Amino acid sequence: MEYRVLGKTDLNVSVVGVGTWQFGGEWGLNFKQLEVDRILTKAQELGINFIDTAECYGDHLSENFIGDYISRHNREDWIIATKFGHHFQRNFERTRHWSADEVLKQLDASLKSLKTDYIDLYQAHSPGDDEFDNDQLWTMLDKQVQAGKIRHLGLSLKTNDNIFQTAKASDLNIRAIQVVYNRLDRVPEEKVFPSAQEQHLGVLARVPLASGYLSGKYKPGASFTANDVRSRHNEEETAKLLKQVEEIQKTEVPEGVPMASWALAWCLKNSAVTTVIPGCKTPEQVALNAKAAELL
């Protein structure tokens, strides 16, 4: 495994992390604690130290799984990022909560779920510009940093070209941004990455496997169960993307290299990107993801 310092923070993160939206039950599988334990144990064996989660992956469900595991292992071995701004109602349905008071309650709920007294990276979760532009919110969050509940603040962008929020990051003591970036979606290269580099922000590339399409497992015409978020994607667009993936696999992926590992390494070769946070459903997928570090 390789490690990079996350922007202006003191966090030395593995270049491959563990994304955990799937633990909330919206990717076609309802997880049990034992399955999460196996995934995180395999991640640690491979040198992965970074976990990204959110308050609304289930109603703090993903955080609870992670917290249960962390409580039985060494908290100091892990760098944990979570998010705020939403409340899970049911699968694929959230309400939005952005006042300073509401976010403070979310923070305390996340700390309780994660069974920890501090969060390494606390990220605004896909805010609209009006939700983001809130002095009371950022003043409250700065106080939580000073109190030690949060080590560093982050921002998970809703859209890949939101230069308004990216450009204001440093003014708000935000030290890392999270953005969708993969071989099929290179929009952040145009505006967001140059701004991030200019500000020396850490960059977390989410959806680096393009919702699993860049794993090479799916062919045009693939279908997904109703409890899988991909069943809500536009079928025509999905088929188009999967045809593109077939072409990339033929022309860009070296023979003998797993496409998933290649796709993650492709993201990491951009100098703006600090770490990738792919999801995974099994320890075997964790191992495949970790192989990306060998391709750098």
PDB file of N, CA and C in Angstrom, residues 66-151:
ATOM      1  N   ILE A  66     -19.387   0.260  11.370  1.00  0.00           N
ATOM      2  CA  ILE A  66     -17.981   0.652  11.491  1.00  0.00           C
ATOM      3  C   ILE A  66     -17.622   0.863  12.962  1.00  0.00           C
ATOM      4  N   GLY A  67     -18.511   1.544  13.687  1.00  0.00           N
ATOM      5  CA  GLY A  67     -18.261   1.790  15.106  1.00  0.00           C
ATOM      6  C   GLY A  67     -18.140   0.522  15.913  1.00  0.00           C
ATOM      7  N   ASP A  68     -18.978  -0.455  15.605  1.00  0.00           N
ATOM      8  CA  ASP A  68     -18.909  -1.743  16.306  1.00  0.00           C
ATOM      9  C   ASP A  68     -17.546  -2.391  16.077  1.00  0.00           C
ATOM     10  N   TYR A  69     -17.085  -2.340  14.822  1.00  0.00           N
ATOM     11  CA  TYR A  69     -15.782  -2.935  14.496  1.00  0.00           C
ATOM     12  C   TYR A  69     -14.657  -2.168  15.194  1.00  0.00           C
ATOM     13  N   ILE A  70     -14.685  -0.855  15.080  1.00  0.00           N
ATOM     14  CA  ILE A  70     -13.620  -0.020  15.651  1.00  0.00           C
ATOM     15  C   ILE A  70     -13.540  -0.203  17.164  1.00  0.00           C
ATOM     16  N   SER A  71     -14.690  -0.394  17.811  1.00  0.00           N
ATOM     17  CA  SER A  71     -14.710  -0.529  19.272  1.00  0.00           C
ATOM     18  C   SER A  71     -13.971  -1.779  19.740  1.00  0.00           C
ATOM     19  N   ARG A  72     -13.810  -2.738  18.823  1.00  0.00           N
ATOM     20  CA  ARG A  72     -13.104  -3.986  19.164  1.00  0.00           C
ATOM     21  C   ARG A  72     -11.676  -4.013  18.617  1.00  0.00           C
ATOM     22  N   HIS A  73     -11.263  -2.930  17.996  1.00  0.00           N
ATOM     23  CA  HIS A  73      -9.931  -2.835  17.418  1.00  0.00           C
ATOM     24  C   HIS A  73      -9.330  -1.491  17.815  1.00  0.00           C
ATOM     25  N   ASN A  74      -8.167  -1.186  17.333  1.00  0.00           N
ATOM     26  CA  ASN A  74      -7.480   0.041  17.731  1.00  0.00           C
ATOM     27  C   ASN A  74      -7.973   1.227  16.903  1.00  0.00           C
ATOM     28  N   ARG A  75      -8.710   2.139  17.530  1.00  0.00           N
ATOM     29  CA  ARG A  75      -9.224   3.328  16.833  1.00  0.00           C
ATOM     30  C   ARG A  75      -8.106   4.096  16.127  1.00  0.00           C
ATOM     31  N   GLU A  76      -6.934   4.146  16.734  1.00  0.00           N
ATOM     32  CA  GLU A  76      -5.831   4.941  16.184  1.00  0.00           C
ATOM     33  C   GLU A  76      -5.315   4.392  14.857  1.00  0.00           C
ATOM     34  N   ASP A  77      -5.673   3.151  14.537  1.00  0.00           N
ATOM     35  CA  ASP A  77      -5.222   2.562  13.269  1.00  0.00           C
ATOM     36  C   ASP A  77      -6.002   3.097  12.069  1.00  0.00           C
ATOM     37  N   TRP A  78      -7.101   3.803  12.340  1.00  0.00           N
ATOM     38  CA  TRP A  78      -8.019   4.172  11.260  1.00  0.00           C
ATOM     39  C   TRP A  78      -8.190   5.678  11.134  1.00  0.00           C
ATOM     40  N   ILE A  79      -8.337   6.140   9.914  1.00  0.00           N
ATOM     41  CA  ILE A  79      -8.720   7.522   9.612  1.00  0.00           C
ATOM     42  C   ILE A  79     -10.153   7.448   9.096  1.00  0.00           C
ATOM     43  N   ILE A  80     -11.067   8.060   9.853  1.00  0.00           N
ATOM     44  CA  ILE A  80     -12.495   7.917   9.550  1.00  0.00           C
ATOM     45  C   ILE A  80     -13.073   9.251   9.082  1.00  0.00           C
ATOM     46  N   ALA A  81     -13.698   9.200   7.912  1.00  0.00           N
ATOM     47  CA  ALA A  81     -14.401  10.359   7.361  1.00  0.00           C
ATOM     48  C   ALA A  81     -15.889  10.048   7.339  1.00  0.00           C
ATOM     49  N   THR A  82     -16.696  10.993   7.805  1.00  0.00           N
ATOM     50  CA  THR A  82     -18.141  10.858   7.639  1.00  0.00           C
ATOM     51  C   THR A  82     -18.696  12.200   7.168  1.00  0.00           C
ATOM     52  N   LYS A  83     -20.026  12.294   7.052  1.00  0.00           N
ATOM     53  CA  LYS A  83     -20.634  13.456   6.402  1.00  0.00           C
ATOM     54  C   LYS A  83     -21.871  13.913   7.166  1.00  0.00           C
ATOM     55  N   PHE A  84     -22.355  15.090   6.792  1.00  0.00           N
ATOM     56  CA  PHE A  84     -23.551  15.654   7.420  1.00  0.00           C
ATOM     57  C   PHE A  84     -24.403  16.361   6.379  1.00  0.00           C
ATOM     58  N   GLY A  85     -25.679  16.572   6.745  1.00  0.00           N
ATOM     59  CA  GLY A  85     -26.575  17.349   5.897  1.00  0.00           C
ATOM     60  C   GLY A  85     -27.872  16.657   5.520  1.00  0.00           C
ATOM     61  N   HIS A  86     -27.964  15.348   5.809  1.00  0.00           N
ATOM     62  CA  HIS A  86     -29.140  14.588   5.377  1.00  0.00           C
ATOM     63  C   HIS A  86     -29.649  13.709   6.527  1.00  0.00           C
ATOM     64  N   HIS A  87     -30.883  13.287   6.397  1.00  0.00           N
ATOM     65  CA  HIS A  87     -31.399  12.264   7.303  1.00  0.00           C
ATOM     66  C   HIS A  87     -32.089  11.185   6.478  1.00  0.00           C
ATOM     67  N   PHE A  88     -31.694   9.936   6.679  1.00  0.00           N
ATOM     68  CA  PHE A  88     -32.264   8.791   5.972  1.00  0.00           C
ATOM     69  C   PHE A  88     -33.704   8.575   6.433  1.00  0.00           C
ATOM     70  N   GLN A  89     -34.626   8.460   5.487  1.00  0.00           N
ATOM     71  CA  GLN A  89     -36.023   8.137   5.802  1.00  0.00           C
ATOM     72  C   GLN A  89     -36.339   6.686   5.444  1.00  0.00           C
ATOM     73  N   ARG A  90     -35.976   6.323   4.224  1.00  0.00           N
ATOM     74  CA  ARG A  90     -36.084   4.945   3.744  1.00  0.00           C
ATOM     75  C   ARG A  90     -35.161   4.862   2.539  1.00  0.00           C
ATOM     76  N   ASN A  91     -34.996   3.661   1.967  1.00  0.00           N
ATOM     77  CA  ASN A  91     -34.074   3.520   0.845  1.00  0.00           C
ATOM     78  C   ASN A  91     -34.329   4.580  -0.226  1.00  0.00           C
ATOM     79  N   PHE A  92     -33.256   5.273  -0.597  1.00  0.00           N
ATOM     80  CA  PHE A  92     -33.249   6.279  -1.663  1.00  0.00           C
ATOM     81  C   PHE A  92     -34.065   7.529  -1.329  1.00  0.00           C
ATOM     82  N   GLU A  93     -34.438   7.692  -0.066  1.00  0.00           N
ATOM     83  CA  GLU A  93     -35.194   8.889   0.328  1.00  0.00           C
ATOM     84  C   GLU A  93     -34.548   9.527   1.554  1.00  0.00           C
ATOM     85  N   ARG A  94     -34.168  10.816   1.415  1.00  0.00           N
ATOM     86  CA  ARG A  94     -33.581  11.577   2.508  1.00  0.00           C
ATOM     87  C   ARG A  94     -34.301  12.910   2.663  1.00  0.00           C
ATOM     88  N   THR A  95     -34.199  13.476   3.864  1.00  0.00           N
ATOM     89  CA  THR A  95     -34.555  14.873   4.068  1.00  0.00           C
ATOM     90  C   THR A  95     -33.259  15.634   4.327  1.00  0.00           C
ATOM     91  N   ARG A  96     -33.290  16.949   4.094  1.00  0.00           N
ATOM     92  CA  ARG A  96     -32.065  17.750   4.173  1.00  0.00           C
ATOM     93  C   ARG A  96     -32.091  18.596   5.449  1.00  0.00           C
ATOM     94  N   HIS A  97     -30.955  18.655   6.131  1.00  0.00           N
ATOM     95  CA  HIS A  97     -30.881  19.342   7.430  1.00  0.00           C
ATOM     96  C   HIS A  97     -29.553  20.085   7.509  1.00  0.00           C
ATOM     97  N   TRP A  98     -29.613  21.414   7.394  1.00  0.00           N
ATOM     98  CA  TRP A  98     -28.384  22.190   7.253  1.00  0.00           C
ATOM     99  C   TRP A  98     -28.213  23.324   8.249  1.00  0.00           C
ATOM    100  N   SER A  99     -29.146  23.506   9.178  1.00  0.00           N
ATOM    101  CA  SER A  99     -28.930  24.560  10.169  1.00  0.00           C
ATOM    102  C   SER A  99     -27.811  24.130  11.111  1.00  0.00           C
ATOM    103  N   ALA A 100     -27.169  25.114  11.740  1.00  0.00           N
ATOM    104  CA  ALA A 100     -26.061  24.814  12.652  1.00  0.00           C
ATOM    105  C   ALA A 100     -26.516  23.874  13.772  1.00  0.00           C
ATOM    106  N   ASP A 101     -27.707  24.120  14.328  1.00  0.00           N
ATOM    107  CA  ASP A 101     -28.205  23.279  15.428  1.00  0.00           C
ATOM    108  C   ASP A 101     -28.441  21.846  14.967  1.00  0.00           C
ATOM    109  N   GLU A 102     -29.035  21.705  13.773  1.00  0.00           N
ATOM    110  CA  GLU A 102     -29.312  20.351  13.261  1.00  0.00           C
ATOM    111  C   GLU A 102     -28.015  19.600  12.987  1.00  0.00           C
ATOM    112  N   VAL A 103     -27.032  20.283  12.428  1.00  0.00           N
ATOM    113  CA  VAL A 103     -25.762  19.622  12.099  1.00  0.00           C
ATOM    114  C   VAL A 103     -25.021  19.236  13.374  1.00  0.00           C
ATOM    115  N   LEU A 104     -25.105  20.056  14.404  1.00  0.00           N
ATOM    116  CA  LEU A 104     -24.463  19.698  15.678  1.00  0.00           C
ATOM    117  C   LEU A 104     -25.073  18.410  16.238  1.00  0.00           C
ATOM    118  N   LYS A 105     -26.395  18.278  16.114  1.00  0.00           N
ATOM    119  CA  LYS A 105     -27.052  17.038  16.556  1.00  0.00           C
ATOM    120  C   LYS A 105     -26.587  15.855  15.708  1.00  0.00           C
ATOM    121  N   GLN A 106     -26.447  16.083  14.395  1.00  0.00           N
ATOM    122  CA  GLN A 106     -25.955  15.011  13.517  1.00  0.00           C
ATOM    123  C   GLN A 106     -24.543  14.590  13.911  1.00  0.00           C
ATOM    124  N   LEU A 107     -23.707  15.575  14.209  1.00  0.00           N
ATOM    125  CA  LEU A 107     -22.327  15.276  14.615  1.00  0.00           C
ATOM    126  C   LEU A 107     -22.308  14.389  15.853  1.00  0.00           C
ATOM    127  N   ASP A 108     -23.094  14.760  16.845  1.00  0.00           N
ATOM    128  CA  ASP A 108     -23.116  13.963  18.079  1.00  0.00           C
ATOM    129  C   ASP A 108     -23.668  12.557  17.826  1.00  0.00           C
ATOM    130  N   ALA A 109     -24.663  12.464  16.924  1.00  0.00           N
ATOM    131  CA  ALA A 109     -25.214  11.144  16.580  1.00  0.00           C
ATOM    132  C   ALA A 109     -24.171  10.292  15.855  1.00  0.00           C
ATOM    133  N   SER A 110     -23.374  10.929  14.983  1.00  0.00           N
ATOM    134  CA  SER A 110     -22.325  10.193  14.270  1.00  0.00           C
ATOM    135  C   SER A 110     -21.232   9.727  15.223  1.00  0.00           C
ATOM    136  N   LEU A 111     -20.835  10.580  16.152  1.00  0.00           N
ATOM    137  CA  LEU A 111     -19.823  10.186  17.142  1.00  0.00           C
ATOM    138  C   LEU A 111     -20.316   8.992  17.960  1.00  0.00           C
ATOM    139  N   LYS A 112     -21.587   9.023  18.334  1.00  0.00           N
ATOM    140  CA  LYS A 112     -22.163   7.917  19.106  1.00  0.00           C
ATOM    141  C   LYS A 112     -22.186   6.630  18.277  1.00  0.00           C
ATOM    142  N   SER A 113     -22.620   6.742  17.025  1.00  0.00           N
ATOM    143  CA  SER A 113     -22.694   5.561  16.157  1.00  0.00           C
ATOM    144  C   SER A 113     -21.310   4.970  15.894  1.00  0.00           C
ATOM    145  N   LEU A 114     -20.332   5.843  15.669  1.00  0.00           N
ATOM    146  CA  LEU A 114     -18.972   5.401  15.365  1.00  0.00           C
ATOM    147  C   LEU A 114     -18.201   4.986  16.614  1.00  0.00           C
ATOM    148  N   LYS A 115     -18.824   5.199  17.774  1.00  0.00           N
ATOM    149  CA  LYS A 115     -18.204   4.830  19.064  1.00  0.00           C
ATOM    150  C   LYS A 115     -16.799   5.436  19.201  1.00  0.00           C
ATOM    151  N   THR A 116     -16.733   6.719  18.893  1.00  0.00           N
ATOM    152  CA  THR A 116     -15.462   7.431  18.967  1.00  0.00           C
ATOM    153  C   THR A 116     -15.730   8.827  19.517  1.00  0.00           C
ATOM    154  N   ASP A 117     -14.679   9.483  20.011  1.00  0.00           N
ATOM    155  CA  ASP A 117     -14.879  10.844  20.513  1.00  0.00           C
ATOM    156  C   ASP A 117     -14.341  11.898  19.540  1.00  0.00           C
ATOM    157  N   TYR A 118     -13.892  11.453  18.351  1.00  0.00           N
ATOM    158  CA  TYR A 118     -13.487  12.426  17.330  1.00  0.00           C
ATOM    159  C   TYR A 118     -13.653  11.820  15.942  1.00  0.00           C
ATOM    160  N   ILE A 119     -13.893  12.704  14.965  1.00  0.00           N
ATOM    161  CA  ILE A 119     -13.984  12.309  13.556  1.00  0.00           C
ATOM    162  C   ILE A 119     -12.813  12.961  12.840  1.00  0.00           C
ATOM    163  N   ASP A 120     -12.095  12.192  12.053  1.00  0.00           N
ATOM    164  CA  ASP A 120     -10.893  12.706  11.397  1.00  0.00           C
ATOM    165  C   ASP A 120     -11.217  13.709  10.303  1.00  0.00           C
ATOM    166  N   LEU A 121     -12.257  13.435   9.523  1.00  0.00           N
ATOM    167  CA  LEU A 121     -12.648  14.331   8.436  1.00  0.00           C
ATOM    168  C   LEU A 121     -14.169  14.401   8.401  1.00  0.00           C
ATOM    169  N   TYR A 122     -14.724  15.579   8.695  1.00  0.00           N
ATOM    170  CA  TYR A 122     -16.175  15.753   8.740  1.00  0.00           C
ATOM    171  C   TYR A 122     -16.586  16.596   7.538  1.00  0.00           C
ATOM    172  N   GLN A 123     -17.404  15.994   6.635  1.00  0.00           N
ATOM    173  CA  GLN A 123     -17.644  16.571   5.314  1.00  0.00           C
ATOM    174  C   GLN A 123     -19.087  17.023   5.126  1.00  0.00           C
ATOM    175  N   ALA A 124     -19.247  18.222   4.587  1.00  0.00           N
ATOM    176  CA  ALA A 124     -20.562  18.661   4.129  1.00  0.00           C
ATOM    177  C   ALA A 124     -20.951  17.764   2.952  1.00  0.00           C
ATOM    178  N   HIS A 125     -22.152  17.182   3.009  1.00  0.00           N
ATOM    179  CA  HIS A 125     -22.550  16.122   2.086  1.00  0.00           C
ATOM    180  C   HIS A 125     -23.427  16.676   0.959  1.00  0.00           C
ATOM    181  N   SER A 126     -22.780  16.993  -0.165  1.00  0.00           N
ATOM    182  CA  SER A 126     -23.490  17.444  -1.367  1.00  0.00           C
ATOM    183  C   SER A 126     -24.424  18.627  -1.108  1.00  0.00           C
ATOM    184  N   PRO A 127     -23.909  19.706  -0.500  1.00  0.00           N
ATOM    185  CA  PRO A 127     -24.796  20.848  -0.247  1.00  0.00           C
ATOM    186  C   PRO A 127     -25.118  21.621  -1.514  1.00  0.00           C
ATOM    187  N   GLY A 128     -26.312  22.201  -1.542  1.00  0.00           N
ATOM    188  CA  GLY A 128     -26.604  23.216  -2.548  1.00  0.00           C
ATOM    189  C   GLY A 128     -25.835  24.473  -2.184  1.00  0.00           C
ATOM    190  N   ASP A 129     -25.693  25.400  -3.101  1.00  0.00           N
ATOM    191  CA  ASP A 129     -24.918  26.610  -2.808  1.00  0.00           C
ATOM    192  C   ASP A 129     -25.537  27.412  -1.665  1.00  0.00           C
ATOM    193  N   ASP A 130     -26.874  27.426  -1.569  1.00  0.00           N
ATOM    194  CA  ASP A 130     -27.521  28.164  -0.479  1.00  0.00           C
ATOM    195  C   ASP A 130     -27.274  27.483   0.859  1.00  0.00           C
ATOM    196  N   GLU A 131     -27.223  26.158   0.880  1.00  0.00           N
ATOM    197  CA  GLU A 131     -26.943  25.426   2.118  1.00  0.00           C
ATOM    198  C   GLU A 131     -25.482  25.585   2.534  1.00  0.00           C
ATOM    199  N   PHE A 132     -24.631  25.634   1.551  1.00  0.00           N
ATOM    200  CA  PHE A 132     -23.189  25.779   1.785  1.00  0.00           C
ATOM    201  C   PHE A 132     -22.846  27.172   2.309  1.00  0.00           C
ATOM    202  N   ASP A 133     -23.519  28.190   1.769  1.00  0.00           N
ATOM    203  CA  ASP A 133     -23.211  29.586   2.091  1.00  0.00           C
ATOM    204  C   ASP A 133     -23.897  29.973   3.405  1.00  0.00           C
ATOM    205  N   ASN A 134     -23.367  29.478   4.516  1.00  0.00           N
ATOM    206  CA  ASN A 134     -24.050  29.590   5.808  1.00  0.00           C
ATOM    207  C   ASN A 134     -23.001  29.844   6.894  1.00  0.00           C
ATOM    208  N   ASP A 135     -22.780  31.107   7.218  1.00  0.00           N
ATOM    209  CA  ASP A 135     -21.731  31.455   8.184  1.00  0.00           C
ATOM    210  C   ASP A 135     -21.942  30.808   9.546  1.00  0.00           C
ATOM    211  N   GLN A 136     -23.202  30.741   9.983  1.00  0.00           N
ATOM    212  CA  GLN A 136     -23.482  30.143  11.300  1.00  0.00           C
ATOM    213  C   GLN A 136     -23.025  28.688  11.350  1.00  0.00           C
ATOM    214  N   LEU A 137     -23.266  27.974  10.256  1.00  0.00           N
ATOM    215  CA  LEU A 137     -22.881  26.566  10.181  1.00  0.00           C
ATOM    216  C   LEU A 137     -21.371  26.401  10.321  1.00  0.00           C
ATOM    217  N   TRP A 138     -20.610  27.162   9.533  1.00  0.00           N
ATOM    218  CA  TRP A 138     -19.157  26.979   9.537  1.00  0.00           C
ATOM    219  C   TRP A 138     -18.525  27.505  10.822  1.00  0.00           C
ATOM    220  N   THR A 139     -19.132  28.518  11.425  1.00  0.00           N
ATOM    221  CA  THR A 139     -18.646  28.992  12.732  1.00  0.00           C
ATOM    222  C   THR A 139     -18.829  27.911  13.783  1.00  0.00           C
ATOM    223  N   MET A 140     -20.007  27.255  13.775  1.00  0.00           N
ATOM    224  CA  MET A 140     -20.266  26.172  14.713  1.00  0.00           C
ATOM    225  C   MET A 140     -19.267  25.027  14.502  1.00  0.00           C
ATOM    226  N   LEU A 141     -19.018  24.681  13.231  1.00  0.00           N
ATOM    227  CA  LEU A 141     -18.111  23.573  12.935  1.00  0.00           C
ATOM    228  C   LEU A 141     -16.677  23.897  13.367  1.00  0.00           C
ATOM    229  N   ASP A 142     -16.266  25.148  13.179  1.00  0.00           N
ATOM    230  CA  ASP A 142     -14.934  25.552  13.647  1.00  0.00           C
ATOM    231  C   ASP A 142     -14.808  25.367  15.156  1.00  0.00           C
ATOM    232  N   LYS A 143     -15.875  25.670  15.867  1.00  0.00           N
ATOM    233  CA  LYS A 143     -15.857  25.483  17.328  1.00  0.00           C
ATOM    234  C   LYS A 143     -15.706  24.007  17.689  1.00  0.00           C
ATOM    235  N   GLN A 144     -16.309  23.138  16.875  1.00  0.00           N
ATOM    236  CA  GLN A 144     -16.188  21.694  17.142  1.00  0.00           C
ATOM    237  C   GLN A 144     -14.772  21.197  16.842  1.00  0.00           C
ATOM    238  N   VAL A 145     -14.121  21.833  15.857  1.00  0.00           N
ATOM    239  CA  VAL A 145     -12.714  21.518  15.593  1.00  0.00           C
ATOM    240  C   VAL A 145     -11.876  21.922  16.800  1.00  0.00           C
ATOM    241  N   GLN A 146     -12.122  23.120  17.298  1.00  0.00           N
ATOM    242  CA  GLN A 146     -11.379  23.597  18.474  1.00  0.00           C
ATOM    243  C   GLN A 146     -11.636  22.724  19.694  1.00  0.00           C
ATOM    244  N   ALA A 147     -12.855  22.181  19.794  1.00  0.00           N
ATOM    245  CA  ALA A 147     -13.206  21.322  20.934  1.00  0.00           C
ATOM    246  C   ALA A 147     -12.644  19.908  20.799  1.00  0.00           C
ATOM    247  N   GLY A 148     -12.145  19.565  19.603  1.00  0.00           N
ATOM    248  CA  GLY A 148     -11.544  18.251  19.409  1.00  0.00           C
ATOM    249  C   GLY A 148     -12.492  17.168  18.918  1.00  0.00           C
ATOM    250  N   LYS A 149     -13.758  17.530  18.671  1.00  0.00           N
ATOM    251  CA  LYS A 149     -14.698  16.527  18.138  1.00  0.00           C
ATOM    252  C   LYS A 149     -14.397  16.219  16.674  1.00  0.00           C
ATOM    253  N   ILE A 150     -13.865  17.221  15.966  1.00  0.00           N
ATOM    254  CA  ILE A 150     -13.523  17.093  14.542  1.00  0.00           C
ATOM    255  C   ILE A 150     -12.054  17.454  14.388  1.00  0.00           C
ATOM    256  N   ARG A 151     -11.317  16.637  13.630  1.00  0.00           N
ATOM    257  CA  ARG A 151      -9.921  16.998  13.373  1.00  0.00           C
ATOM    258  C   ARG A 151      -9.805  17.934  12.172  1.00  0.00           C
TER     259      ARG A 151
END
